[in-house]
Amino acid sequence: QVQLLESGGDSVQAGGSLKLSCVVNEYYLSVNCMAWFRETPGQEREAVAGIPTFGTMTYYADSVKGRFTVSRDNAKNTVYLEMNNLNTDDTAMYYCAASMFRCTPSTWFRLDEYRNWGQGTQVTVSS
């Protein structure tokens, strides 16, 4: 069973930066695609960024392109989300997710692609 643990959420002012981490347990090598999602009360969980566990592709939601960077360190079983120039619209609970399926441009953002989720880490951006 793949288990994920996020960390790095905090309260920051608009324009600030944060870096989230997601550590995966020993089943990391069974994962093909990792992604970050975020959710606010009353809203559907939305995809933010995706990255395969091997390869060079990365995927981003339009709302974060140019500000967020997803990366991974396979030696540490860890995926990161570096967030710059944060604004109040980025306030949300951020979740890490793992999929056994390959990341593709048409599927990486789909909730139903991911069976394994972390518990979330809160990001709050104030103006």
GROMACS .gro file of N, CA, C and O in nm:
model
  508
    1GLN      N    1   0.084  -0.119   0.000
    1GLN     CA    2   0.000   0.000   0.000
    1GLN      C    3   0.089   0.125   0.000
    1GLN      O    4   0.170   0.145   0.089
    2VAL      N    5   0.071   0.208  -0.104
    2VAL     CA    6   0.147   0.332  -0.112
    2VAL      C    7   0.095   0.429  -0.008
    2VAL      O    8  -0.025   0.452   0.003
    3GLN      N    9   0.186   0.489   0.067
    3GLN     CA   10   0.149   0.590   0.165
    3GLN      C   11   0.227   0.717   0.139
    3GLN      O   12   0.346   0.711   0.103
    4LEU      N   13   0.160   0.829   0.154
    4LEU     CA   14   0.217   0.959   0.122
    4LEU      C   15   0.208   1.050   0.243
    4LEU      O   16   0.107   1.048   0.315
    5LEU      N   17   0.310   1.134   0.262
    5LEU     CA   18   0.309   1.228   0.373
    5LEU      C   19   0.357   1.364   0.323
    5LEU      O   20   0.474   1.378   0.285
    6GLU      N   21   0.266   1.462   0.326
    6GLU     CA   22   0.301   1.596   0.283
    6GLU      C   23   0.349   1.680   0.401
    6GLU      O   24   0.312   1.655   0.516
    7SER      N   25   0.428   1.782   0.368
    7SER     CA   26   0.471   1.879   0.468
    7SER      C   27   0.507   2.008   0.395
    7SER      O   28   0.521   2.010   0.273
    8GLY      N   29   0.524   2.114   0.473
    8GLY     CA   30   0.570   2.240   0.416
    8GLY      C   31   0.465   2.349   0.408
    8GLY      O   32   0.498   2.464   0.378
    9GLY      N   33   0.341   2.315   0.435
    9GLY     CA   34   0.237   2.417   0.432
    9GLY      C   35   0.258   2.520   0.543
    9GLY      O   36   0.311   2.489   0.649
   10ASP      N   37   0.214   2.643   0.515
   10ASP     CA   38   0.234   2.751   0.613
   10ASP      C   39   0.146   2.868   0.574
   10ASP      O   40   0.076   2.864   0.471
   11SER      N   41   0.152   2.973   0.655
   11SER     CA   42   0.085   3.099   0.625
   11SER      C   43   0.189   3.199   0.576
   11SER      O   44   0.291   3.220   0.643
   12VAL      N   45   0.164   3.258   0.460
   12VAL     CA   46   0.258   3.355   0.403
   12VAL      C   47   0.181   3.473   0.348
   12VAL      O   48   0.060   3.467   0.326
   13GLN      N   49   0.253   3.580   0.323
   13GLN     CA   50   0.192   3.697   0.261
   13GLN      C   51   0.197   3.684   0.110
   13GLN      O   52   0.283   3.613   0.054
   14ALA      N   53   0.108   3.754   0.045
   14ALA     CA   54   0.106   3.754  -0.100
   14ALA      C   55   0.242   3.796  -0.154
   14ALA      O   56   0.306   3.887  -0.101
   15GLY      N   57   0.284   3.726  -0.259
   15GLY     CA   58   0.416   3.750  -0.316
   15GLY      C   59   0.524   3.659  -0.259
   15GLY      O   60   0.635   3.654  -0.313
   16GLY      N   61   0.491   3.589  -0.152
   16GLY     CA   62   0.588   3.502  -0.088
   16GLY      C   63   0.601   3.368  -0.157
   16GLY      O   64   0.536   3.340  -0.260
   17SER      N   65   0.681   3.282  -0.098
   17SER     CA   66   0.712   3.151  -0.155
   17SER      C   67   0.702   3.043  -0.048
   17SER      O   68   0.724   3.069   0.071
   18LEU      N   69   0.672   2.922  -0.094
   18LEU     CA   70   0.673   2.804  -0.009
   18LEU      C   71   0.718   2.685  -0.092
   18LEU      O   72   0.700   2.684  -0.215
   19LYS      N   73   0.772   2.584  -0.024
   19LYS     CA   74   0.807   2.460  -0.092
   19LYS      C   75   0.746   2.344  -0.014
   19LYS      O   76   0.777   2.323   0.103
   20LEU      N   77   0.656   2.273  -0.082
   20LEU     CA   78   0.592   2.157  -0.023
   20LEU      C   79   0.670   2.030  -0.057
   20LEU      O   80   0.730   2.021  -0.164
   21SER      N   81   0.666   1.935   0.035
   21SER     CA   82   0.731   1.806   0.012
   21SER      C   83   0.630   1.694   0.030
   21SER      O   84   0.539   1.705   0.112
   22CYS      N   85   0.649   1.587  -0.044
   22CYS     CA   86   0.565   1.468  -0.032
   22CYS      C   87   0.657   1.348  -0.031
   22CYS      O   88   0.719   1.317  -0.134
   23VAL      N   89   0.665   1.282   0.082
   23VAL     CA   90   0.749   1.163   0.095
   23VAL      C   91   0.662   1.040   0.076
   23VAL      O   92   0.555   1.028   0.136
   24VAL      N   93   0.709   0.949  -0.009
   24VAL     CA   94   0.638   0.825  -0.038
   24VAL      C   95   0.709   0.710   0.032
   24VAL      O   96   0.832   0.709   0.041
   25ASN      N   97   0.633   0.611   0.077
   25ASN     CA   98   0.695   0.498   0.147
   25ASN      C   99   0.768   0.406   0.049
   25ASN      O  100   0.793   0.441  -0.066
   26GLU      N  101   0.802   0.287   0.095
   26GLU     CA  102   0.888   0.197   0.017
   26GLU      C  103   0.825   0.150  -0.113
   26GLU      O  104   0.892   0.087  -0.195
   27TYR      N  105   0.699   0.181  -0.136
   27TYR     CA  106   0.633   0.140  -0.259
   27TYR      C  107   0.644   0.245  -0.369
   27TYR      O  108   0.574   0.239  -0.470
   28TYR      N  109   0.733   0.342  -0.350
   28TYR     CA  110   0.751   0.450  -0.447
   28TYR      C  111   0.778   0.397  -0.587
   28TYR      O  112   0.725   0.452  -0.685
   29LEU      N  113   0.857   0.293  -0.600
   29LEU     CA  114   0.894   0.243  -0.733
   29LEU      C  115   0.776   0.180  -0.807
   29LEU      O  116   0.784   0.156  -0.928
   30SER      N  117   0.669   0.153  -0.736
   30SER     CA  118   0.549   0.101  -0.802
   30SER      C  119   0.461   0.212  -0.857
   30SER      O  120   0.363   0.187  -0.926
   31VAL      N  121   0.497   0.337  -0.828
   31VAL     CA  122   0.420   0.453  -0.871
   31VAL      C  123   0.471   0.501  -1.006
   31VAL      O  124   0.592   0.506  -1.030
   32ASN      N  125   0.382   0.539  -1.096
   32ASN     CA  126   0.421   0.592  -1.226
   32ASN      C  127   0.402   0.742  -1.238
   32ASN      O  128   0.475   0.808  -1.311
   33CYS      N  129   0.304   0.795  -1.168
   33CYS     CA  130   0.273   0.937  -1.182
   33CYS      C  131   0.241   0.995  -1.045
   33CYS      O  132   0.166   0.934  -0.968
   34MET      N  133   0.299   1.109  -1.016
   34MET     CA  134   0.271   1.182  -0.893
   34MET      C  135   0.209   1.317  -0.928
   34MET      O  136   0.244   1.376  -1.031
   35ALA      N  137   0.124   1.366  -0.842
   35ALA     CA  138   0.062   1.495  -0.869
   35ALA      C  139   0.030   1.568  -0.740
   35ALA      O  140   0.018   1.507  -0.633
   36TRP      N  141   0.018   1.697  -0.753
   36TRP     CA  142  -0.030   1.782  -0.645
   36TRP      C  143  -0.169   1.834  -0.685
   36TRP      O  144  -0.189   1.881  -0.796
   37PHE      N  145  -0.258   1.826  -0.589
   37PHE     CA  146  -0.393   1.882  -0.604
   37PHE      C  147  -0.415   1.980  -0.491
   37PHE      O  148  -0.343   1.980  -0.390
   38ARG      N  149  -0.518   2.064  -0.505
   38ARG     CA  150  -0.555   2.153  -0.396
   38ARG      C  151  -0.706   2.163  -0.388
   38ARG      O  152  -0.778   2.142  -0.488
   39GLU      N  153  -0.752   2.195  -0.269
   39GLU     CA  154  -0.896   2.200  -0.245
   39GLU      C  155  -0.927   2.310  -0.146
   39GLU      O  156  -0.857   2.327  -0.046
   40THR      N  157  -1.033   2.386  -0.175
   40THR     CA  158  -1.086   2.485  -0.082
   40THR      C  159  -1.229   2.446  -0.047
   40THR      O  160  -1.295   2.376  -0.125
   41PRO      N  161  -1.279   2.489   0.068
   41PRO     CA  162  -1.414   2.451   0.110
   41PRO      C  163  -1.518   2.486   0.004
   41PRO      O  164  -1.521   2.598  -0.049
   42GLY      N  165  -1.600   2.389  -0.029
   42GLY     CA  166  -1.706   2.412  -0.125
   42GLY      C  167  -1.665   2.400  -0.270
   42GLY      O  168  -1.748   2.413  -0.361
   43GLN      N  169  -1.537   2.376  -0.293
   43GLN     CA  170  -1.487   2.364  -0.430
   43GLN      C  171  -1.438   2.223  -0.457
   43GLN      O  172  -1.395   2.152  -0.365
   44GLU      N  173  -1.440   2.185  -0.582
   44GLU     CA  174  -1.388   2.054  -0.620
   44GLU      C  175  -1.235   2.055  -0.613
   44GLU      O  176  -1.171   2.157  -0.643
   45ARG      N  177  -1.181   1.942  -0.574
   45ARG     CA  178  -1.035   1.930  -0.571
   45ARG      C  179  -0.981   1.945  -0.713
   45ARG      O  180  -1.032   1.882  -0.807
   46GLU      N  181  -0.878   2.029  -0.729
   46GLU     CA  182  -0.826   2.055  -0.863
   46GLU      C  183  -0.678   2.022  -0.871
   46GLU      O  184  -0.602   2.038  -0.775
   47ALA      N  185  -0.638   1.976  -0.990
   47ALA     CA  186  -0.498   1.943  -1.013
   47ALA      C  187  -0.416   2.070  -1.027
   47ALA      O  188  -0.459   2.167  -1.089
   48VAL      N  189  -0.297   2.066  -0.971
   48VAL     CA  190  -0.205   2.179  -0.976
   48VAL      C  191  -0.084   2.148  -1.063
   48VAL      O  192  -0.048   2.225  -1.151
   49ALA      N  193  -0.020   2.032  -1.036
   49ALA     CA  194   0.100   1.994  -1.111
   49ALA      C  195   0.117   1.842  -1.107
   49ALA      O  196   0.074   1.778  -1.011
   50GLY      N  197   0.180   1.789  -1.211
   50GLY     CA  198   0.203   1.646  -1.218
   50GLY      C  199   0.342   1.616  -1.271
   50GLY      O  200   0.400   1.697  -1.345
   51ILE      N  201   0.394   1.500  -1.230
   51ILE     CA  202   0.528   1.460  -1.274
   51ILE      C  203   0.537   1.309  -1.271
   51ILE      O  204   0.492   1.244  -1.176
   52PRO      N  205   0.592   1.248  -1.375
   52PRO     CA  206   0.614   1.103  -1.371
   52PRO      C  207   0.731   1.071  -1.277
   52PRO      O  208   0.816   1.157  -1.253
   53THR      N  209   0.736   0.950  -1.227
   53THR     CA  210   0.846   0.914  -1.138
   53THR      C  211   0.977   0.893  -1.215
   53THR      O  212   1.085   0.896  -1.157
   54PHE      N  213   0.964   0.873  -1.346
   54PHE     CA  214   1.081   0.869  -1.432
   54PHE      C  215   1.051   0.948  -1.559
   54PHE      O  216   0.938   0.949  -1.606
   55GLY      N  217   1.152   1.015  -1.613
   55GLY     CA  218   1.129   1.096  -1.731
   55GLY      C  219   1.139   1.243  -1.700
   55GLY      O  220   1.159   1.283  -1.584
   56THR      N  221   1.123   1.324  -1.802
   56THR     CA  222   1.148   1.467  -1.788
   56THR      C  223   1.022   1.553  -1.797
   56THR      O  224   1.028   1.673  -1.776
   57MET      N  225   0.908   1.494  -1.827
   57MET     CA  226   0.788   1.576  -1.845
   57MET      C  227   0.736   1.628  -1.712
   57MET      O  228   0.750   1.565  -1.608
   58THR      N  229   0.677   1.745  -1.717
   58THR     CA  230   0.602   1.800  -1.606
   58THR      C  231   0.474   1.862  -1.660
   58THR      O  232   0.470   1.901  -1.777
   59TYR      N  233   0.374   1.870  -1.576
   59TYR     CA  234   0.244   1.922  -1.617
   59TYR      C  235   0.196   2.023  -1.513
   59TYR      O  236   0.216   2.003  -1.393
   60TYR      N  237   0.129   2.129  -1.562
   60TYR     CA  238   0.083   2.234  -1.472
   60TYR      C  239  -0.056   2.281  -1.512
   60TYR      O  240  -0.090   2.287  -1.631
   61ALA      N  241  -0.133   2.319  -1.411
   61ALA     CA  242  -0.257   2.391  -1.437
   61ALA      C  243  -0.222   2.531  -1.487
   61ALA      O  244  -0.120   2.588  -1.448
   62ASP      N  245  -0.308   2.585  -1.572
   62ASP     CA  246  -0.281   2.718  -1.628
   62ASP      C  247  -0.265   2.824  -1.518
   62ASP      O  248  -0.186   2.917  -1.532
   63SER      N  249  -0.336   2.808  -1.410
   63SER     CA  250  -0.336   2.909  -1.304
   63SER      C  251  -0.203   2.917  -1.229
   63SER      O  252  -0.178   3.015  -1.158
   64VAL      N  253  -0.117   2.816  -1.245
   64VAL     CA  254   0.010   2.817  -1.170
   64VAL      C  255   0.132   2.817  -1.260
   64VAL      O  256   0.245   2.824  -1.210
   65LYS      N  257   0.112   2.806  -1.390
   65LYS     CA  258   0.227   2.804  -1.482
   65LYS      C  259   0.312   2.928  -1.466
   65LYS      O  260   0.261   3.039  -1.457
   66GLY      N  261   0.442   2.906  -1.459
   66GLY     CA  262   0.535   3.017  -1.442
   66GLY      C  263   0.559   3.056  -1.298
   66GLY      O  264   0.653   3.132  -1.268
   67ARG      N  265   0.477   3.004  -1.206
   67ARG     CA  266   0.494   3.037  -1.065
   67ARG      C  267   0.529   2.914  -0.982
   67ARG      O  268   0.602   2.924  -0.883
   68PHE      N  269   0.476   2.798  -1.020
   68PHE     CA  270   0.498   2.674  -0.945
   68PHE      C  271   0.591   2.583  -1.024
   68PHE      O  272   0.586   2.579  -1.148
   69THR      N  273   0.672   2.507  -0.951
   69THR     CA  274   0.760   2.408  -1.013
   69THR      C  275   0.749   2.277  -0.937
   69THR      O  276   0.769   2.273  -0.815
   70VAL      N  277   0.718   2.171  -1.011
   70VAL     CA  278   0.713   2.036  -0.952
   70VAL      C  279   0.844   1.965  -0.985
   70VAL      O  280   0.896   1.978  -1.097
   71SER      N  281   0.896   1.893  -0.889
   71SER     CA  282   1.021   1.819  -0.909
   71SER      C  283   1.020   1.695  -0.820
   71SER      O  284   0.929   1.678  -0.738
   72ARG      N  285   1.118   1.611  -0.838
   72ARG     CA  286   1.125   1.489  -0.757
   72ARG      C  287   1.271   1.455  -0.729
   72ARG      O  288   1.361   1.496  -0.800
   73ASP      N  289   1.289   1.378  -0.623
   73ASP     CA  290   1.419   1.322  -0.590
   73ASP      C  291   1.396   1.173  -0.565
   73ASP      O  292   1.350   1.135  -0.455
   74ASN      N  293   1.423   1.091  -0.663
   74ASN     CA  294   1.393   0.949  -0.650
   74ASN      C  295   1.477   0.881  -0.543
   74ASN      O  296   1.435   0.781  -0.485
   75ALA      N  297   1.594   0.935  -0.515
   75ALA     CA  298   1.678   0.877  -0.410
   75ALA      C  299   1.614   0.895  -0.273
   75ALA      O  300   1.645   0.820  -0.178
   76LYS      N  301   1.527   0.995  -0.261
   76LYS     CA  302   1.461   1.024  -0.134
   76LYS      C  303   1.312   0.989  -0.136
   76LYS      O  304   1.240   1.020  -0.042
   77ASN      N  305   1.266   0.928  -0.246
   77ASN     CA  306   1.123   0.896  -0.259
   77ASN      C  307   1.036   1.020  -0.234
   77ASN      O  308   0.930   1.012  -0.173
   78THR      N  309   1.079   1.133  -0.285
   78THR     CA  310   1.013   1.259  -0.251
   78THR      C  311   0.981   1.341  -0.376
   78THR      O  312   1.062   1.350  -0.468
   79VAL      N  313   0.863   1.399  -0.374
   79VAL     CA  314   0.819   1.492  -0.477
   79VAL      C  315   0.798   1.629  -0.411
   79VAL      O  316   0.750   1.636  -0.298
   80TYR      N  317   0.835   1.733  -0.484
   80TYR     CA  318   0.829   1.869  -0.429
   80TYR      C  319   0.735   1.955  -0.513
   80TYR      O  320   0.715   1.931  -0.632
   81LEU      N  321   0.684   2.059  -0.449
   81LEU     CA  322   0.612   2.163  -0.521
   81LEU      C  323   0.663   2.297  -0.470
   81LEU      O  324   0.634   2.336  -0.356
   82GLU      N  325   0.742   2.362  -0.553
   82GLU     CA  326   0.792   2.494  -0.518
   82GLU      C  327   0.695   2.598  -0.571
   82GLU      O  328   0.664   2.600  -0.691
   83MET      N  329   0.650   2.686  -0.482
   83MET     CA  330   0.547   2.783  -0.516
   83MET      C  331   0.601   2.924  -0.493
   83MET      O  332   0.640   2.957  -0.381
   84ASN      N  333   0.603   3.002  -0.599
   84ASN     CA  334   0.653   3.139  -0.592
   84ASN      C  335   0.543   3.238  -0.627
   84ASN      O  336   0.444   3.202  -0.692
   85ASN      N  337   0.564   3.363  -0.588
   85ASN     CA  338   0.468   3.469  -0.618
   85ASN      C  339   0.325   3.427  -0.581
   85ASN      O  340   0.233   3.439  -0.662
   86LEU      N  341   0.311   3.377  -0.462
   86LEU     CA  342   0.180   3.329  -0.417
   86LEU      C  343   0.080   3.443  -0.407
   86LEU      O  344   0.116   3.557  -0.374
   87ASN      N  345  -0.045   3.411  -0.436
   87ASN     CA  346  -0.153   3.507  -0.418
   87ASN      C  347  -0.266   3.443  -0.337
   87ASN      O  348  -0.263   3.322  -0.310
   88THR      N  349  -0.363   3.523  -0.301
   88THR     CA  350  -0.469   3.474  -0.211
   88THR      C  351  -0.549   3.360  -0.274
   88THR      O  352  -0.604   3.277  -0.203
   89ASP      N  353  -0.553   3.355  -0.407
   89ASP     CA  354  -0.624   3.245  -0.474
   89ASP      C  355  -0.554   3.111  -0.457
   89ASP      O  356  -0.613   3.006  -0.487
   90ASP      N  357  -0.430   3.113  -0.411
   90ASP     CA  358  -0.356   2.988  -0.389
   90ASP      C  359  -0.385   2.928  -0.252
   90ASP      O  360  -0.339   2.817  -0.222
   91THR      N  361  -0.460   3.000  -0.170
   91THR     CA  362  -0.496   2.947  -0.038
   91THR      C  363  -0.580   2.822  -0.054
   91THR      O  364  -0.683   2.822  -0.122
   92ALA      N  365  -0.535   2.711   0.006
   92ALA     CA  366  -0.604   2.583  -0.009
   92ALA      C  367  -0.533   2.478   0.075
   92ALA      O  368  -0.421   2.499   0.122
   93MET      N  369  -0.600   2.364   0.088
   93MET     CA  370  -0.533   2.244   0.138
   93MET      C  371  -0.470   2.176   0.017
   93MET      O  372  -0.539   2.150  -0.083
   94TYR      N  373  -0.342   2.147   0.027
   94TYR     CA  374  -0.270   2.085  -0.084
   94TYR      C  375  -0.247   1.937  -0.054
   94TYR      O  376  -0.201   1.901   0.055
   95TYR      N  377  -0.279   1.855  -0.154
   95TYR     CA  378  -0.268   1.711  -0.139
   95TYR      C  379  -0.172   1.654  -0.243
   95TYR      O  380  -0.171   1.695  -0.359
   96CYS      N  381  -0.096   1.558  -0.200
   96CYS     CA  382  -0.011   1.480  -0.287
   96CYS      C  383  -0.084   1.352  -0.325
   96CYS      O  384  -0.157   1.295  -0.241
   97ALA      N  385  -0.069   1.308  -0.451
   97ALA     CA  386  -0.139   1.188  -0.497
   97ALA      C  387  -0.047   1.102  -0.581
   97ALA      O  388   0.042   1.155  -0.650
   98ALA      N  389  -0.070   0.971  -0.577
   98ALA     CA  390   0.012   0.877  -0.651
   98ALA      C  391  -0.075   0.789  -0.740
   98ALA      O  392  -0.183   0.745  -0.697
   99SER      N  393  -0.026   0.763  -0.860
   99SER     CA  394  -0.099   0.680  -0.954
   99SER      C  395  -0.010   0.569  -1.008
   99SER      O  396   0.108   0.592  -1.033
  100MET      N  397  -0.070   0.451  -1.028
  100MET     CA  398   0.002   0.341  -1.092
  100MET      C  399   0.002   0.359  -1.244
  100MET      O  400   0.072   0.288  -1.316
  101PHE      N  401  -0.078   0.451  -1.294
  101PHE     CA  402  -0.089   0.474  -1.437
  101PHE      C  403   0.014   0.576  -1.482
  101PHE      O  404   0.058   0.661  -1.406
  102ARG      N  405   0.047   0.569  -1.608
  102ARG     CA  406   0.144   0.662  -1.666
  102ARG      C  407   0.084   0.801  -1.676
  102ARG      O  408  -0.032   0.818  -1.710
  103CYS      N  409   0.165   0.902  -1.647
  103CYS     CA  410   0.122   1.041  -1.666
  103CYS      C  411   0.108   1.067  -1.816
  103CYS      O  412   0.199   1.037  -1.892
  104THR      N  413  -0.004   1.126  -1.857
  104THR     CA  414  -0.018   1.173  -1.995
  104THR      C  415  -0.082   1.311  -1.991
  104THR      O  416  -0.145   1.348  -1.892
  105PRO      N  417  -0.069   1.388  -2.097
  105PRO     CA  418  -0.129   1.523  -2.098
  105PRO      C  419  -0.281   1.521  -2.078
  105PRO      O  420  -0.337   1.618  -2.028
  106SER      N  421  -0.345   1.413  -2.115
  106SER     CA  422  -0.491   1.410  -2.106
  106SER      C  423  -0.543   1.342  -1.980
  106SER      O  424  -0.664   1.339  -1.958
  107THR      N  425  -0.452   1.289  -1.895
  107THR     CA  426  -0.499   1.218  -1.777
  107THR      C  427  -0.438   1.264  -1.646
  107THR      O  428  -0.495   1.236  -1.540
  108TRP      N  429  -0.327   1.334  -1.649
  108TRP     CA  430  -0.255   1.363  -1.524
  108TRP      C  431  -0.341   1.442  -1.426
  108TRP      O  432  -0.320   1.433  -1.306
  109PHE      N  433  -0.436   1.517  -1.473
  109PHE     CA  434  -0.515   1.606  -1.388
  109PHE      C  435  -0.645   1.542  -1.338
  109PHE      O  436  -0.721   1.604  -1.263
  110ARG      N  437  -0.671   1.418  -1.378
  110ARG     CA  438  -0.797   1.352  -1.344
  110ARG      C  439  -0.791   1.293  -1.204
  110ARG      O  440  -0.703   1.212  -1.173
  111LEU      N  441  -0.887   1.327  -1.121
  111LEU     CA  442  -0.894   1.274  -0.985
  111LEU      C  443  -0.898   1.122  -0.986
  111LEU      O  444  -0.834   1.057  -0.902
  112ASP      N  445  -0.971   1.062  -1.079
  112ASP     CA  446  -0.989   0.917  -1.076
  112ASP      C  447  -0.866   0.840  -1.122
  112ASP      O  448  -0.867   0.717  -1.121
  113GLU      N  449  -0.759   0.911  -1.161
  113GLU     CA  450  -0.635   0.843  -1.196
  113GLU      C  451  -0.556   0.803  -1.072
  113GLU      O  452  -0.465   0.721  -1.078
  114TYR      N  453  -0.590   0.864  -0.958
  114TYR     CA  454  -0.508   0.851  -0.838
  114TYR      C  455  -0.582   0.774  -0.729
  114TYR      O  456  -0.692   0.812  -0.689
  115ARG      N  457  -0.519   0.669  -0.683
  115ARG     CA  458  -0.579   0.587  -0.578
  115ARG      C  459  -0.524   0.620  -0.441
  115ARG      O  460  -0.590   0.599  -0.340
  116ASN      N  461  -0.405   0.676  -0.437
  116ASN     CA  462  -0.339   0.699  -0.309
  116ASN      C  463  -0.318   0.848  -0.285
  116ASN      O  464  -0.268   0.919  -0.374
  117TRP      N  465  -0.356   0.893  -0.166
  117TRP     CA  466  -0.353   1.035  -0.132
  117TRP      C  467  -0.288   1.055   0.005
  117TRP      O  468  -0.300   0.971   0.094
  118GLY      N  469  -0.224   1.170   0.020
  118GLY     CA  470  -0.175   1.210   0.150
  118GLY      C  471  -0.286   1.277   0.230
  118GLY      O  472  -0.399   1.292   0.183
  119GLN      N  473  -0.251   1.322   0.350
  119GLN     CA  474  -0.351   1.380   0.439
  119GLN      C  475  -0.369   1.530   0.415
  119GLN      O  476  -0.463   1.590   0.465
  120GLY      N  477  -0.279   1.589   0.338
  120GLY     CA  478  -0.290   1.731   0.305
  120GLY      C  479  -0.205   1.820   0.392
  120GLY      O  480  -0.173   1.787   0.507
  121THR      N  481  -0.169   1.934   0.336
  121THR     CA  482  -0.095   2.037   0.411
  121THR      C  483  -0.154   2.172   0.372
  121THR      O  484  -0.176   2.200   0.255
  122GLN      N  485  -0.182   2.255   0.472
  122GLN     CA  486  -0.255   2.380   0.449
  122GLN      C  487  -0.160   2.492   0.407
  122GLN      O  488  -0.057   2.516   0.472
  123VAL      N  489  -0.200   2.561   0.301
  123VAL     CA  490  -0.131   2.681   0.256
  123VAL      C  491  -0.229   2.797   0.266
  123VAL      O  492  -0.338   2.792   0.208
  124THR      N  493  -0.189   2.901   0.337
  124THR     CA  494  -0.274   3.019   0.352
  124THR      C  495  -0.194   3.142   0.310
  124THR      O  496  -0.084   3.166   0.361
  125VAL      N  497  -0.249   3.215   0.214
  125VAL     CA  498  -0.183   3.335   0.162
  125VAL      C  499  -0.269   3.455   0.198
  125VAL      O  500  -0.386   3.462   0.163
  126SER      N  501  -0.209   3.551   0.266
  126SER     CA  502  -0.281   3.671   0.307
  126SER      C  503  -0.234   3.791   0.227
  126SER      O  504  -0.118   3.798   0.185
  127SER      N  505  -0.326   3.885   0.208
  127SER     CA  506  -0.292   4.003   0.127
  127SER      C  507  -0.229   4.112   0.213
  127SER      O  508  -0.230   4.106   0.334
   0.00000   0.00000   0.00000
